[in-house]
Amino acid sequence: MYQNDINIDQKHRHDIPRHQVKQVICSLCGTEQEVQQNCINCGVCMGKYFCGTCKLFDDDISKQQYHCSGCGICRTGGSENFFHCYKCGCCYSTLLKNSHPCVEGAMHHDCPVCFEYLFESRNDVTVMPCGHTIHKSCLNEMREHFQYSCPLCLKSVCDMSKVWEKFDIEIAATPMPEQYQNKMVWILCNDCGKTSHVQFHFVAQKCPNCKSYNTRQT
């Protein structure tokens, strides 16, 4: 197999059993040999970055490639900037090392917005407060469209306390018609998971446990 066959054009998404590659042919001198970084005959470097496990060659080392034994694949961004969470089964930014909530197999599913498989994605992935993962760009797009809850579990994706304060003011300024003043409903809070029996209001129902308005009637 030729070096250029290994450095495949990702646009066409050809699947090559990379780990099964045993031999490569030097494109400069034509020598067939075991997979390695430098040609045994002419000495040419076949790739400035080389991973003997993934059989991966790449000349663009600005990507800061590194092999993660936990993931079993090569990733970009520099090993010093990431750590592997064995419960989540993926690499996360070191900024999340002591703060992310673990969800088993967190990245082994599609992005809930664009549906790209997150584990193999080359785009930045982030962790929401609920522990579910999403492309950072997709999360930003959600916020631009005023969507502030996880598409998977509906928990808030950011601190909504200021928004809830505005709900308090709006509800206080909007008295209910007399026939609804004693109406009670059961609600489920998407943020804390508690069910409560609360007074109905047209604007929203507040969770008495965590003070969130991210609720729905049950």
XYZ file of C-alpha atoms in Angstrom:
218
model
C 0.000 0.000 0.000
C 1.324 3.442 -0.913
C 1.848 6.232 1.539
C -0.636 8.387 -0.369
C -3.241 5.657 0.039
C -2.898 5.993 3.799
C -3.178 9.793 3.783
C -6.652 9.522 2.350
C -8.848 12.353 1.168
C -11.440 12.534 3.947
C -13.964 14.173 1.630
C -14.621 10.815 -0.008
C -14.728 8.929 3.331
C -13.036 5.796 1.999
C -12.617 3.247 4.770
C -9.118 1.752 4.927
C -8.254 -0.909 7.535
C -5.343 1.263 8.658
C -4.275 -0.971 11.544
C -3.942 -3.945 9.186
C -1.415 -2.258 6.891
C 1.812 -4.277 6.899
C 3.819 -2.919 3.969
C 4.312 0.465 2.304
C 6.118 1.455 -0.880
C 8.379 4.481 -0.902
C 7.077 6.859 -3.568
C 10.625 8.166 -4.137
C 12.662 4.974 -4.665
C 9.934 2.351 -4.964
C 11.237 0.171 -2.130
C 8.598 -2.027 -0.489
C 9.092 -2.316 3.254
C 7.434 -2.662 6.642
C 5.487 0.376 7.829
C 7.912 2.899 9.307
C 8.637 6.603 9.275
C 11.809 6.615 7.156
C 12.553 4.613 4.008
C 15.086 1.850 4.687
C 16.645 2.394 1.250
C 16.799 6.119 0.502
C 16.117 7.459 3.992
C 13.328 9.814 2.954
C 10.919 10.770 5.745
C 7.475 9.538 4.766
C 5.726 11.778 7.282
C 6.904 14.280 9.894
C 4.284 12.770 12.172
C 4.143 8.970 12.224
C 2.134 6.638 14.420
C 3.172 3.006 14.270
C -0.070 1.908 15.944
C -2.488 3.708 13.626
C -0.149 3.459 10.605
C -0.697 7.172 10.140
C 1.601 9.543 8.230
C 1.174 13.325 8.163
C 3.488 16.165 7.140
C 1.413 18.921 8.773
C 2.690 18.800 12.359
C 0.967 22.101 13.170
C -2.035 19.928 14.077
C -0.048 18.740 17.135
C -1.013 15.118 16.568
C -0.702 12.563 19.341
C -1.802 8.977 19.844
C -4.265 8.294 22.668
C -4.022 4.695 23.819
C -7.364 5.034 25.620
C -9.196 6.131 22.476
C -7.097 3.837 20.305
C -6.683 6.536 17.653
C -4.580 9.588 16.865
C -5.977 12.961 17.823
C -4.949 16.573 17.207
C -4.388 19.521 19.530
C -1.385 18.368 21.590
C -1.334 15.672 24.265
C -0.547 18.249 26.963
C -3.901 19.926 26.312
C -6.063 16.817 26.716
C -6.686 13.942 29.093
C -8.494 10.651 28.541
C -11.515 9.949 30.738
C -11.886 6.179 30.889
C -15.496 6.291 32.066
C -16.583 8.660 29.303
C -14.317 6.757 26.915
C -12.814 9.802 25.224
C -10.378 12.699 25.396
C -11.392 16.025 26.921
C -9.650 19.351 27.378
C -7.534 19.481 30.537
C -9.744 22.443 31.575
C -12.511 19.906 32.220
C -10.417 17.385 34.137
C -11.870 18.073 37.571
C -15.209 19.564 36.572
C -16.920 17.501 33.871
C -19.762 15.140 34.868
C -18.957 11.625 33.668
C -21.409 9.916 31.333
C -20.417 6.437 30.202
C -19.549 6.432 26.491
C -20.259 10.168 26.350
C -18.759 10.745 22.903
C -19.684 7.431 21.339
C -22.792 8.844 19.711
C -23.790 11.436 17.123
C -23.859 15.164 17.817
C -27.486 15.900 18.803
C -27.547 18.873 16.416
C -25.615 17.968 13.239
C -25.570 14.154 13.779
C -21.841 13.731 13.046
C -20.255 10.870 15.029
C -18.484 12.759 17.812
C -15.801 10.202 18.674
C -14.193 10.531 15.238
C -15.037 14.193 14.651
C -12.271 16.660 13.829
C -14.344 19.590 15.090
C -14.095 20.830 18.682
C -16.381 18.982 21.092
C -17.527 20.327 24.443
C -19.339 18.893 27.458
C -22.615 20.369 28.646
C -23.351 20.629 32.405
C -25.508 17.482 32.151
C -22.502 15.484 30.858
C -23.735 15.056 27.293
C -21.377 16.079 24.517
C -21.916 18.290 21.501
C -19.870 20.173 18.912
C -18.836 23.534 20.309
C -20.032 25.244 17.121
C -23.404 23.478 17.356
C -23.822 24.615 20.958
C -23.054 28.192 19.914
C -25.603 27.897 17.116
C -28.214 26.716 19.621
C -27.580 29.752 21.797
C -27.863 32.062 18.790
C -31.345 30.643 18.276
C -32.204 31.048 21.985
C -32.143 27.326 22.699
C -30.661 26.800 26.149
C -31.503 23.183 26.970
C -29.694 19.959 26.098
C -31.335 18.343 23.039
C -31.000 14.936 24.734
C -32.116 15.431 28.341
C -33.511 19.005 28.267
C -31.369 20.211 31.185
C -30.170 23.811 31.000
C -26.851 24.193 29.216
C -25.788 27.346 31.087
C -26.573 29.422 34.178
C -30.158 30.577 33.681
C -30.634 32.294 37.065
C -30.899 35.782 35.536
C -33.544 34.528 33.116
C -35.511 32.940 35.952
C -35.454 36.278 37.803
C -37.104 37.898 34.783
C -39.743 35.146 34.827
C -40.404 35.957 38.496
C -40.988 39.620 37.637
C -43.207 38.806 34.647
C -45.340 36.354 36.653
C -45.722 38.825 39.526
C -46.882 41.463 37.039
C -49.339 39.094 35.328
C -52.155 38.069 37.678
C -54.167 35.055 36.601
C -57.899 35.296 35.796
C -60.097 34.352 38.721
C -61.087 30.937 37.302
C -57.389 29.906 37.218
C -56.199 31.334 40.518
C -56.610 28.048 42.391
C -55.656 25.739 39.536
C -52.870 23.315 40.520
C -50.778 21.154 38.173
C -48.067 18.520 38.470
C -44.760 19.459 36.882
C -41.466 17.727 36.184
C -38.308 19.826 36.442
C -35.894 19.138 33.602
C -32.998 20.521 35.638
C -33.267 18.654 38.955
C -35.631 15.848 37.963
C -38.081 16.494 40.804
C -41.871 16.368 40.412
C -43.984 18.948 42.229
C -47.596 20.050 42.653
C -47.623 23.795 41.944
C -49.975 26.610 41.061
C -50.638 26.958 37.350
C -49.599 30.087 35.474
C -49.800 30.982 31.787
C -46.179 32.170 31.682
C -44.434 29.180 33.283
C -44.319 26.921 36.343
C -41.454 27.261 38.804
C -39.791 24.260 40.405
C -39.956 24.751 44.212
C -36.873 22.538 44.645
C -34.239 24.231 42.448
C -36.140 27.422 41.459
C -35.847 26.614 37.739
C -38.540 27.407 35.207
C -37.225 24.688 32.896
C -40.270 22.540 33.699
C -43.076 20.732 31.932
C -46.505 19.580 32.992
C -46.977 15.861 33.577
